[in-house]
Coordinates of C-alpha atoms in Angstrom, one line a residue:
M1285 CA 202.5 224.3 -77.2
D1286 CA 205.4 221.9 -77.2
T1287 CA 204.7 218.2 -77.3
I1288 CA 206.9 216.1 -75.1
V1289 CA 207.3 212.4 -75.8
G1290 CA 207.0 210.4 -72.6
S1291 CA 210.1 208.4 -71.6
L1292 CA 210.0 204.6 -71.3
D1293 CA 211.1 205.0 -67.7
T1294 CA 208.4 207.5 -66.8
C1295 CA 207.1 205.1 -64.1
K1296 CA 210.3 203.3 -63.2
P1297 CA 210.4 203.1 -59.4
E1298 CA 213.5 204.2 -57.6
S1299 CA 213.6 200.8 -55.9
R1300 CA 211.7 197.6 -56.6
N1301 CA 212.3 196.5 -53.0
V1302 CA 209.2 197.0 -50.9
V1303 CA 209.4 196.7 -47.2
N1304 CA 207.0 193.9 -46.3
D1305 CA 205.6 195.8 -43.4
S1306 CA 201.9 195.3 -42.8
S1307 CA 201.7 198.7 -41.2
S1308 CA 202.8 200.6 -44.4
A1309 CA 199.7 202.7 -45.1
T1310 CA 200.1 203.2 -48.8
L1311 CA 197.6 203.3 -51.6
G1312 CA 198.7 199.9 -53.0
R1313 CA 198.4 198.3 -49.6
H1314 CA 195.0 199.8 -49.0
L1315 CA 193.8 198.4 -52.3
A1316 CA 195.3 195.0 -51.4
H1317 CA 193.7 195.0 -48.0
R1318 CA 190.3 195.9 -49.4
L1319 CA 190.5 193.0 -52.0
V1320 CA 191.3 190.5 -49.2
E1321 CA 188.5 192.0 -47.1
I1322 CA 185.8 191.3 -49.8
G1323 CA 187.0 187.7 -50.3
V1324 CA 189.6 188.0 -53.1
S1325 CA 192.7 185.9 -52.2
D1326 CA 194.0 185.6 -55.8
V1327 CA 194.5 188.3 -58.3
F1328 CA 195.2 187.5 -62.0
S1329 CA 197.8 189.8 -63.6
V1330 CA 200.1 190.5 -66.5
P1331 CA 203.0 192.9 -65.5
G1332 CA 203.7 196.0 -67.4
D1333 CA 205.8 199.1 -66.5
F1334 CA 202.8 201.1 -65.4
N1335 CA 201.7 198.5 -62.8
L1336 CA 205.0 197.1 -61.5
T1337 CA 205.1 199.1 -58.2
L1338 CA 201.4 198.3 -57.6
L1339 CA 202.1 194.6 -58.1
D1340 CA 204.9 194.9 -55.5
H1341 CA 202.4 196.2 -52.9
L1342 CA 199.8 193.6 -53.8
I1343 CA 202.3 190.8 -53.3
A1344 CA 203.2 192.3 -49.9
E1345 CA 199.7 191.7 -48.6
P1346 CA 199.8 188.5 -46.6
G1347 CA 196.4 187.3 -47.7
L1348 CA 196.8 188.0 -51.4
N1349 CA 198.3 185.7 -54.0
L1350 CA 199.3 187.0 -57.5
I1351 CA 198.7 184.6 -60.4
G1352 CA 200.7 185.7 -63.4
C1353 CA 198.9 184.9 -66.7
C1354 CA 200.1 184.6 -70.3
N1355 CA 198.1 187.5 -71.6
E1356 CA 195.5 190.0 -70.4
L1357 CA 192.5 188.5 -72.1
N1358 CA 193.1 185.2 -70.3
A1359 CA 193.7 187.1 -67.0
G1360 CA 190.2 188.7 -67.5
Y1361 CA 188.6 185.3 -68.2
A1362 CA 190.3 183.8 -65.1
A1363 CA 188.9 186.7 -63.0
D1364 CA 185.5 185.9 -64.5
G1365 CA 185.7 182.2 -63.5
Y1366 CA 187.0 183.2 -60.1
A1367 CA 184.0 185.5 -59.6
R1368 CA 181.6 182.7 -60.6
S1369 CA 183.0 180.5 -57.8
R1370 CA 184.0 183.0 -55.1
G1371 CA 181.5 185.8 -55.7
V1372 CA 184.0 188.5 -56.8
G1373 CA 187.2 188.5 -58.9
A1374 CA 190.0 190.8 -59.7
C1375 CA 192.7 191.3 -62.4
V1376 CA 195.6 193.8 -62.8
V1377 CA 196.9 194.9 -66.2
T1378 CA 198.9 197.8 -67.6
F1379 CA 197.7 201.0 -69.3
T1380 CA 195.9 200.8 -72.7
V1381 CA 197.8 197.9 -74.3
G1382 CA 196.8 195.8 -71.3
G1383 CA 193.4 197.5 -70.8
L1384 CA 192.2 197.2 -74.3
S1385 CA 193.3 193.5 -74.4
V1386 CA 191.4 192.6 -71.2
I1387 CA 188.3 194.5 -72.2
N1388 CA 186.7 191.7 -74.1
A1389 CA 186.7 189.6 -70.9
I1390 CA 185.4 192.5 -68.9
A1391 CA 182.5 192.9 -71.4
G1392 CA 181.7 189.2 -70.9
A1393 CA 181.6 189.6 -67.2
Y1394 CA 179.3 192.6 -67.5
S1395 CA 176.9 190.6 -69.7
E1396 CA 176.9 187.8 -67.1
D1397 CA 176.4 190.1 -64.1
L1398 CA 179.7 189.3 -62.4
P1399 CA 181.4 191.6 -59.8
L1400 CA 184.9 192.0 -61.2
I1401 CA 187.5 194.6 -60.2
C1402 CA 189.6 195.5 -63.2
I1403 CA 192.7 197.4 -62.0
V1404 CA 194.9 199.2 -64.5
G1405 CA 198.3 200.7 -63.7
G1406 CA 198.1 204.1 -65.3
P1407 CA 200.3 207.1 -66.3
N1408 CA 202.3 209.1 -63.8
S1409 CA 200.0 211.6 -62.1
N1410 CA 202.3 214.4 -63.2
D1411 CA 201.6 213.6 -66.9
Y1412 CA 197.9 214.4 -66.8
G1413 CA 197.2 217.7 -68.6
T1414 CA 200.8 218.2 -69.8
N1415 CA 200.2 217.5 -73.5
R1416 CA 202.8 214.7 -73.3
I1417 CA 202.6 211.7 -75.5
L1418 CA 203.3 208.4 -73.7
H1419 CA 204.2 204.9 -74.8
H1420 CA 201.4 202.2 -74.6
T1421 CA 198.9 204.8 -75.9
I1422 CA 197.6 205.5 -79.4
G1423 CA 199.8 208.6 -79.7
L1424 CA 197.5 211.2 -78.3
S1425 CA 198.2 213.4 -75.3
D1426 CA 194.6 212.9 -74.0
F1427 CA 194.7 209.7 -71.9
R1428 CA 190.9 209.1 -72.0
Q1429 CA 190.8 206.5 -74.8
E1430 CA 190.9 203.5 -72.5
L1431 CA 188.5 205.0 -70.0
T1432 CA 186.0 205.8 -72.8
C1433 CA 186.1 202.1 -73.9
F1434 CA 185.6 200.9 -70.3
E1435 CA 182.6 203.2 -69.7
A1436 CA 180.4 200.9 -71.8
V1437 CA 181.3 197.6 -70.0
T1438 CA 181.7 198.7 -66.4
C1439 CA 179.2 200.2 -63.9
Y1440 CA 181.8 202.5 -62.4
Q1441 CA 185.1 204.0 -63.4
A1442 CA 187.7 205.5 -61.0
V1443 CA 190.8 207.3 -62.3
V1444 CA 193.1 207.6 -59.3
N1445 CA 195.7 210.3 -60.0
N1446 CA 195.3 212.2 -56.8
L1447 CA 195.9 210.9 -53.3
E1448 CA 193.4 213.2 -51.7
D1449 CA 190.4 211.2 -53.0
A1450 CA 192.1 207.9 -53.7
H1451 CA 190.7 206.2 -50.7
E1452 CA 187.1 207.3 -51.5
Q1453 CA 187.4 206.4 -55.2
I1454 CA 188.7 202.9 -54.5
D1455 CA 186.1 202.1 -51.8
K1456 CA 183.3 203.5 -54.0
A1457 CA 184.4 201.4 -57.0
I1458 CA 184.4 198.2 -54.9
S1459 CA 181.1 199.0 -53.4
M1460 CA 179.6 199.5 -56.8
A1461 CA 180.9 196.2 -58.1
L1462 CA 179.4 194.3 -55.2
S1463 CA 176.1 196.2 -55.1
E1464 CA 175.5 196.2 -58.9
S1465 CA 177.0 192.8 -59.5
K1466 CA 179.0 194.3 -62.5
P1467 CA 182.7 194.9 -63.3
V1468 CA 184.3 198.2 -62.3
Y1469 CA 187.4 199.9 -63.6
I1470 CA 190.1 201.4 -61.3
N1471 CA 193.1 203.2 -63.0
I1472 CA 195.9 204.0 -60.5
S1473 CA 198.7 206.3 -61.5
C1474 CA 202.0 204.4 -61.4
N1475 CA 203.7 206.8 -59.0
L1476 CA 201.0 206.7 -56.3
A1477 CA 200.9 203.0 -55.4
A1478 CA 203.9 203.2 -53.0
T1479 CA 202.9 206.6 -51.5
P1480 CA 201.6 206.8 -48.0
H1481 CA 198.8 209.2 -47.1
P1482 CA 196.9 210.0 -44.0
T1483 CA 193.7 208.6 -45.5
F1484 CA 195.3 205.2 -45.7
R1485 CA 195.2 203.9 -42.1
N1486 CA 197.3 201.1 -40.7
D1487 CA 194.1 199.7 -39.3
P1488 CA 191.5 200.8 -41.9
V1489 CA 187.8 201.0 -41.1
P1490 CA 186.3 197.7 -42.1
F1491 CA 184.6 197.7 -45.4
S1492 CA 180.8 197.6 -45.3
L1493 CA 178.1 197.6 -47.8
S1494 CA 174.6 199.0 -47.3
K1495 CA 172.0 196.4 -47.6
K1496 CA 169.3 197.0 -50.2
S1497 CA 165.7 196.6 -49.1
S1498 CA 162.3 196.4 -50.9
N1499 CA 159.7 199.2 -50.8
K1500 CA 157.2 197.6 -48.5
M1501 CA 154.1 198.9 -50.2
S1502 CA 155.4 197.9 -53.6
L1503 CA 156.4 194.5 -52.3
E1504 CA 152.9 193.9 -50.8
A1505 CA 151.2 195.0 -54.0
A1506 CA 153.4 192.8 -56.2
V1507 CA 152.8 189.7 -54.0
K1508 CA 149.1 190.3 -53.7
A1509 CA 148.7 190.6 -57.5
T1510 CA 150.9 187.5 -58.1
V1511 CA 149.1 185.3 -55.6
E1512 CA 145.8 186.3 -57.2
F1513 CA 147.1 185.4 -60.6
L1514 CA 148.7 182.1 -59.6
N1515 CA 145.9 180.9 -57.5
K1516 CA 143.5 181.2 -60.4
A1517 CA 145.8 179.0 -62.6
V1518 CA 145.1 175.3 -63.2
K1519 CA 148.7 174.2 -63.9
P1520 CA 151.3 176.8 -63.0
V1521 CA 155.1 176.2 -63.3
L1522 CA 158.4 177.8 -62.0
V1523 CA 161.4 178.5 -64.2
G1524 CA 164.7 179.8 -62.8
G1525 CA 166.9 182.1 -64.8
P1526 CA 170.5 183.3 -64.6
K1527 CA 169.9 186.5 -62.8
M1528 CA 168.9 184.5 -59.7
R1529 CA 172.7 184.4 -59.0
M1530 CA 173.1 188.2 -58.6
A1531 CA 169.8 188.4 -56.7
K1532 CA 170.9 185.5 -54.4
A1533 CA 167.4 184.1 -54.8
S1534 CA 168.1 180.4 -55.6
N1535 CA 167.2 179.2 -52.1
A1536 CA 164.0 181.3 -52.1
L1537 CA 162.9 179.7 -55.4
V1538 CA 163.5 176.2 -54.1
E1539 CA 161.4 177.1 -51.0
L1540 CA 158.6 178.4 -53.3
A1541 CA 158.7 175.1 -55.2
D1542 CA 158.4 173.2 -51.9
A1543 CA 155.5 175.3 -50.7
S1544 CA 153.6 175.5 -54.0
G1545 CA 154.1 172.0 -55.4
Y1546 CA 154.8 173.6 -58.8
P1547 CA 157.3 171.8 -61.1
L1548 CA 160.7 173.6 -61.2
A1549 CA 162.7 174.1 -64.4
V1550 CA 165.7 176.2 -65.2
M1551 CA 166.8 178.2 -68.2
P1552 CA 170.1 176.8 -69.6
S1553 CA 172.4 179.4 -68.1
A1554 CA 170.8 178.9 -64.7
K1555 CA 171.8 175.2 -64.6
S1556 CA 173.2 174.4 -61.1
L1557 CA 171.5 177.4 -59.4
V1558 CA 168.9 175.0 -58.0
P1559 CA 169.6 171.4 -56.9
E1560 CA 168.7 168.9 -59.7
D1561 CA 167.8 166.2 -57.1
H1562 CA 164.9 168.4 -56.0
P1563 CA 161.7 166.3 -56.1
R1564 CA 159.9 168.8 -58.3
F1565 CA 162.8 169.5 -60.7
I1566 CA 161.9 168.7 -64.4
G1567 CA 165.1 169.8 -66.2
T1568 CA 166.2 172.6 -68.5
Y1569 CA 163.7 174.7 -70.3
W1570 CA 165.3 175.7 -73.7
G1571 CA 162.4 175.7 -76.1
A1572 CA 162.8 173.1 -78.8
V1573 CA 166.1 171.7 -77.3
S1574 CA 164.8 171.4 -73.7
S1575 CA 165.2 168.4 -71.4
P1576 CA 162.8 165.6 -72.4
F1577 CA 159.2 166.6 -71.6
C1578 CA 160.2 169.8 -69.9
A1579 CA 159.1 172.2 -72.7
E1580 CA 155.8 170.4 -73.0
I1581 CA 155.0 171.1 -69.4
V1582 CA 156.2 174.7 -69.4
E1583 CA 154.7 175.8 -72.7
S1584 CA 151.3 174.1 -71.9
A1585 CA 151.0 175.8 -68.5
D1586 CA 148.4 178.5 -68.0
A1587 CA 150.8 180.5 -65.7
Y1588 CA 154.6 180.5 -65.5
L1589 CA 156.8 182.4 -63.1
F1590 CA 160.3 183.2 -64.5
A1591 CA 162.8 184.2 -61.9
G1592 CA 165.6 186.3 -63.3
P1593 CA 165.3 185.3 -67.0
I1594 CA 167.3 186.5 -70.0
F1595 CA 165.4 186.1 -73.3
N1596 CA 167.9 186.5 -76.1
D1597 CA 168.2 184.8 -79.5
Y1598 CA 170.3 182.0 -78.1
S1599 CA 168.3 181.2 -74.9
S1600 CA 165.0 181.5 -77.0
V1601 CA 166.4 179.2 -79.8
G1602 CA 166.1 181.9 -82.4
Y1603 CA 163.1 183.6 -80.8
S1604 CA 161.0 180.4 -81.1
L1605 CA 159.8 179.9 -77.5
L1606 CA 156.1 179.3 -77.2
I1607 CA 155.7 181.6 -74.2
K1608 CA 152.9 184.2 -74.0
K1609 CA 153.3 187.4 -72.0
E1610 CA 149.8 187.3 -70.7
K1611 CA 150.6 184.0 -68.9
A1612 CA 154.0 185.1 -67.5
I1613 CA 155.1 186.6 -64.2
I1614 CA 158.6 188.0 -64.8
V1615 CA 160.7 188.5 -61.7
Q1616 CA 163.9 190.5 -62.2
P1617 CA 166.4 191.4 -59.4
E1618 CA 164.5 194.6 -58.5
R1619 CA 161.1 194.5 -60.2
V1620 CA 158.2 192.3 -60.9
T1621 CA 155.8 192.3 -63.9
V1622 CA 152.5 190.4 -63.7
A1623 CA 151.3 189.2 -67.1
N1624 CA 150.5 192.2 -69.4
G1625 CA 149.5 194.1 -66.3
P1626 CA 151.5 196.3 -63.9
T1627 CA 155.2 196.4 -63.2
F1628 CA 156.2 196.8 -59.5
G1629 CA 159.6 198.5 -58.9
C1630 CA 161.8 198.6 -55.9
V1631 CA 161.0 194.9 -55.2
L1632 CA 163.9 192.6 -54.5
M1633 CA 163.6 189.2 -56.0
N1634 CA 164.6 187.3 -52.8
D1635 CA 162.1 189.3 -50.7
F1636 CA 159.3 188.8 -53.3
I1637 CA 159.8 185.0 -53.7
T1638 CA 160.2 184.5 -50.0
E1639 CA 156.9 186.3 -49.3
L1640 CA 155.1 184.6 -52.2
A1641 CA 156.0 181.1 -50.8
K1642 CA 154.1 182.0 -47.6
R1643 CA 150.9 182.8 -49.4
V1644 CA 150.5 180.9 -52.6
K1645 CA 148.0 178.0 -52.7
R1646 CA 149.5 174.5 -53.3
N1647 CA 148.9 173.1 -56.7
G1648 CA 150.6 170.0 -58.0
T1649 CA 148.7 169.5 -61.3
A1650 CA 151.5 170.5 -63.7
Y1651 CA 154.0 168.2 -61.9
E1652 CA 151.5 165.3 -62.0
N1653 CA 151.2 165.9 -65.7
Y1654 CA 155.0 165.7 -66.1
H1655 CA 155.2 162.5 -64.0
R1656 CA 152.4 161.0 -66.1
I1657 CA 154.1 161.6 -69.5
F1658 CA 157.7 161.1 -68.5
L1659 CA 159.6 158.2 -70.1
T1660 CA 163.2 157.2 -69.2
Q1661 CA 165.5 158.1 -72.1
G1662 CA 167.2 155.2 -73.9
K1663 CA 171.0 154.6 -73.7
P1664 CA 173.3 155.1 -76.7
L1665 CA 173.9 152.1 -78.9
K1666 CA 176.6 149.9 -77.7
S1667 CA 179.9 150.6 -79.4
Q1668 CA 181.3 147.9 -81.7
P1669 CA 184.9 146.8 -81.4
K1670 CA 187.3 149.3 -82.9
E1671 CA 184.4 151.7 -83.6
P1672 CA 185.4 155.4 -83.3
L1673 CA 184.4 157.1 -80.1
R1674 CA 180.9 158.7 -80.2
V1675 CA 180.1 161.9 -78.2
N1676 CA 177.1 160.3 -76.5
T1677 CA 179.2 157.4 -75.3
M1678 CA 181.8 159.8 -74.0
F1679 CA 179.3 161.7 -71.9
Q1680 CA 178.0 158.5 -70.4
H1681 CA 181.4 158.0 -68.8
V1682 CA 181.6 161.7 -67.9
Q1683 CA 178.3 161.4 -65.9
K1684 CA 180.0 158.8 -63.7
M1685 CA 182.8 161.3 -62.8
L1686 CA 180.5 163.9 -61.3
S1687 CA 180.2 164.4 -57.6
S1688 CA 179.9 167.2 -55.0
E1689 CA 183.6 167.6 -55.4
T1690 CA 183.6 168.4 -59.1
A1691 CA 182.5 171.4 -61.3
V1692 CA 181.7 171.4 -65.0
I1693 CA 182.8 174.2 -67.3
A1694 CA 181.4 174.1 -70.9
E1695 CA 182.8 176.1 -73.7
T1696 CA 180.7 177.7 -76.4
G1697 CA 179.7 175.0 -78.9
D1698 CA 178.3 171.5 -78.8
S1699 CA 179.6 171.2 -75.2
W1700 CA 176.7 173.5 -74.3
F1701 CA 174.2 170.9 -75.3
N1702 CA 176.0 167.8 -74.2
C1703 CA 176.8 169.2 -70.7
Q1704 CA 173.2 170.4 -70.3
K1705 CA 172.2 166.8 -70.4
L1706 CA 174.4 165.9 -67.4
K1707 CA 172.6 165.2 -64.2
L1708 CA 174.4 167.3 -61.6
P1709 CA 174.8 165.8 -58.1
R1710 CA 174.0 168.2 -55.3
G1711 CA 177.0 170.5 -54.8
C1712 CA 178.4 170.0 -58.3
G1713 CA 179.2 173.3 -59.9
Y1714 CA 178.3 174.2 -63.5
E1715 CA 179.3 177.3 -65.6
F1716 CA 179.1 178.4 -69.2
Q1717 CA 179.0 181.8 -70.8
M1718 CA 175.7 181.9 -72.7
Q1719 CA 174.9 185.6 -73.0
Y1720 CA 178.3 186.7 -74.4
G1721 CA 179.5 183.4 -75.9
S1722 CA 183.1 184.4 -76.5
I1723 CA 185.0 181.3 -77.8
G1724 CA 188.1 180.5 -75.7
W1725 CA 186.5 181.8 -72.5
S1726 CA 186.5 178.4 -70.8
V1727 CA 190.4 178.0 -70.7
G1728 CA 190.8 181.2 -68.5
A1729 CA 187.6 180.5 -66.6
T1730 CA 188.8 177.0 -65.7
L1731 CA 192.0 178.5 -64.3
G1732 CA 190.1 181.1 -62.3
Y1733 CA 187.4 178.7 -61.0
A1734 CA 189.9 176.1 -60.0
Q1735 CA 192.0 178.7 -58.2
A1736 CA 189.0 179.9 -56.3
Q1737 CA 187.9 176.4 -55.2
P1738 CA 191.0 174.1 -55.0
E1739 CA 188.9 171.5 -53.2
K1740 CA 186.8 170.9 -56.3
R1741 CA 188.1 169.2 -59.5
V1742 CA 187.0 171.1 -62.6
L1743 CA 186.0 169.1 -65.7
A1744 CA 186.3 171.5 -68.7
F1745 CA 184.9 170.6 -72.1
I1746 CA 186.5 172.7 -74.8
G1747 CA 186.3 172.5 -78.6
D1748 CA 189.5 172.5 -80.7
G1749 CA 188.6 175.8 -82.3
S1750 CA 188.0 177.5 -79.0
F1751 CA 191.1 176.0 -77.4
Q1752 CA 193.3 177.5 -80.1
V1753 CA 192.3 181.0 -79.0
T1754 CA 193.5 180.8 -75.4
A1755 CA 195.5 177.6 -75.2
Q1756 CA 198.6 179.0 -73.5
E1757 CA 196.9 179.5 -70.2
V1758 CA 197.2 175.7 -69.6
S1759 CA 200.8 176.5 -68.6
T1760 CA 199.5 178.7 -65.7
M1761 CA 197.3 175.8 -64.5
I1762 CA 200.4 173.6 -64.4
R1763 CA 202.5 176.3 -62.7
N1764 CA 199.9 176.7 -60.0
E1765 CA 199.5 172.9 -59.5
Q1766 CA 195.9 172.8 -60.5
K1767 CA 194.2 169.4 -60.9
S1768 CA 191.5 170.1 -63.5
V1769 CA 190.6 167.6 -66.3
I1770 CA 190.4 169.2 -69.7
F1771 CA 188.5 167.3 -72.4
L1772 CA 189.7 168.7 -75.7
V1773 CA 186.9 167.8 -78.1
N1774 CA 188.6 167.6 -81.5
N1775 CA 186.1 167.5 -84.3
G1776 CA 188.0 169.5 -86.9
G1777 CA 186.7 173.1 -86.6
Y1778 CA 184.0 175.4 -85.4
T1779 CA 181.2 172.9 -85.3
I1780 CA 178.6 175.3 -83.7
E1781 CA 179.2 177.8 -86.6
V1782 CA 178.9 174.9 -89.1
E1783 CA 175.3 174.3 -87.8
I1784 CA 174.4 178.0 -88.1
H1785 CA 176.1 178.7 -91.4
D1786 CA 178.7 176.5 -93.0
G1787 CA 181.7 177.6 -95.0
P1788 CA 185.5 176.9 -95.5
Y1789 CA 186.3 179.4 -92.7
N1790 CA 184.9 177.0 -90.2
V1791 CA 187.7 174.5 -90.8
I1792 CA 190.9 175.0 -88.8
K1793 CA 194.5 173.7 -88.8
N1794 CA 194.6 170.5 -86.7
W1795 CA 197.2 170.6 -83.9
N1796 CA 198.8 167.8 -82.0
Y1797 CA 197.0 169.0 -78.9
A1798 CA 198.4 166.4 -76.5
G1799 CA 201.8 167.2 -77.8
F1800 CA 201.2 170.9 -77.4
V1801 CA 200.4 170.5 -73.7
D1802 CA 203.4 168.2 -73.3
A1803 CA 205.6 171.0 -74.7
I1804 CA 204.4 173.7 -72.4
H1805 CA 204.5 171.2 -69.5
N1806 CA 208.2 170.8 -70.3
G1807 CA 208.9 168.6 -67.4
E1808 CA 208.0 171.2 -64.8
G1809 CA 205.0 170.5 -62.5
K1810 CA 202.5 167.8 -62.7
C1811 CA 200.6 167.1 -65.9
W1812 CA 199.3 164.0 -67.8
T1813 CA 198.0 164.0 -71.3
T1814 CA 195.5 161.5 -72.6
K1815 CA 195.3 159.6 -69.3
S1816 CA 193.4 160.8 -66.2
K1817 CA 195.0 160.9 -62.8
K1818 CA 193.8 162.3 -59.5
D1819 CA 196.7 164.5 -58.3
C1820 CA 197.6 166.6 -61.4
L1821 CA 196.3 168.4 -64.4
C1822 CA 194.9 166.0 -67.0
F1823 CA 194.5 166.8 -70.6
I1824 CA 192.5 164.4 -72.7
E1825 CA 192.2 164.9 -76.4
V1826 CA 188.9 163.3 -77.7
I1827 CA 188.9 162.8 -81.4
L1828 CA 185.4 162.8 -82.9
H1829 CA 183.9 162.7 -86.3
K1830 CA 183.2 166.3 -87.5
D1831 CA 179.4 165.5 -87.9
D1832 CA 179.1 163.8 -84.5
T1833 CA 177.0 166.4 -82.8
S1834 CA 174.1 166.4 -80.4
K1835 CA 170.6 166.5 -81.9
E1836 CA 170.0 169.6 -79.8
L1837 CA 172.8 171.5 -81.7
L1838 CA 171.3 170.5 -85.0
E1839 CA 167.9 171.8 -84.0
W1840 CA 169.2 174.9 -82.2
G1841 CA 171.6 175.8 -85.1
S1842 CA 168.8 175.7 -87.7
R1843 CA 166.6 178.0 -85.7
V1844 CA 169.3 180.5 -84.9
S1845 CA 170.3 180.4 -88.5
A1846 CA 166.8 181.2 -89.5
A1847 CA 166.7 184.1 -87.0
N1848 CA 170.0 185.5 -88.3
S1849 CA 169.0 185.3 -92.0
R1850 CA 165.7 187.2 -91.7
P1851 CA 165.5 189.7 -94.5
P1852 CA 165.3 193.5 -93.8
N1853 CA 162.0 194.9 -92.9
H1854 CA 160.5 197.1 -95.6
D1855 CA 158.4 200.0 -94.4

């Protein structure tokens, strides 16, 4: 069979001019309408010849704003940050070269249970099954390579190369993203975006999502077993985990704390999911690096209810948590496990916790113990004149900046631990990527979060090593007139890696970071470096000693290092 090499203009549209007519019932406009309908008003994109016509039709949607990013990875990170704030995010890239670039960000969103619509402009529908070799591919006539990669990091994949089922595929993909709280992949052939079809109505049927419900018998059995278990306990506690977000159960857990009188802690990646000014809140439970006196209360309890936990090597501080299964009730989004006993399926977390709050006996013993042993923590030593800035002094000032009109984004590294110690005012957002921990994530995430909530000012804390991975997206922040404050923590390298395992590879080339941002600012838009102002993007380079780290990082790093260096098992 002859092999035909695809031309570079395979997907070149006859005209780039799209009639901005809200009644044009095309595939592209249907997708755009659906995105707006589910709450997406900004889409992060990088143009490529396979997605140009699609981008035209997205732009034509009145409620949709296209945010051009510097590269696909950052576009994915931005969609991740947007989804954290808005509840769902979207990005658009081109086939294979764009798709395989964005996939790292999509994997991160998958690990963090974020609904994200990843849209790829794909090959012309006529090229499928023709044995043609196209550009932007790895040189094979089978176009499945990108799809195969995305199958592992998305909950649904739609390859739209036929108009007959395009409507159904797009709606199914969006439904799956929202119902499963995971990313989905939609590949749209480049010649179909501008094509009308009878299934694309000028006034489409409103998008709706079937509501999940608990199995009543299973719910009743789970609640009954849990009430019996908790009411026998002397000093039970509650711990919120990150999966409360996807289960939309944060309010229910607070109501349970109110009803039960139990102390309420959160795992590190659940920070901000419950209000920290709650009268029963005792801080972050993170094993040996917990908030003061929090671990002592949690680990000495004779019963603990974990709502939506993730126990990995990072959240467990190298698997060193002093938690026993026989004392634990583990509540996941759709199942409940009581101690070492039965697991109850088809039980929604929100339903379960709401019903539990109605029946559990009030018991304030554990909180009284916490109140009895709690001591106010001391302040850092006063800085001497001309003494270099210390990280603990810096975060004292950061604390004073926080309000309901701010949000904190912490990059992988010592910022995790320093930001965990911040006391969040009610309404202050907080995000970090603990499960996936991809360095550089925070730059794109800051862009996306700020775009989703322009009324909030994002305070981002980014290490110098992480910043070098994704730095160029600061230009997109300036272009879109965002007002975030970026604290560039310059301590000379990958400090978090140093504390796990040191070596010369953890030292990086120092940049003139403030000068770099000045260069990309280039007199266009509003931006200040070094000095903070209210009405523009602010970039503050904070130069610290390379060994100026939180005590929590030192402890955490040594325990994770020990977990990583375990010798092989010998049978």
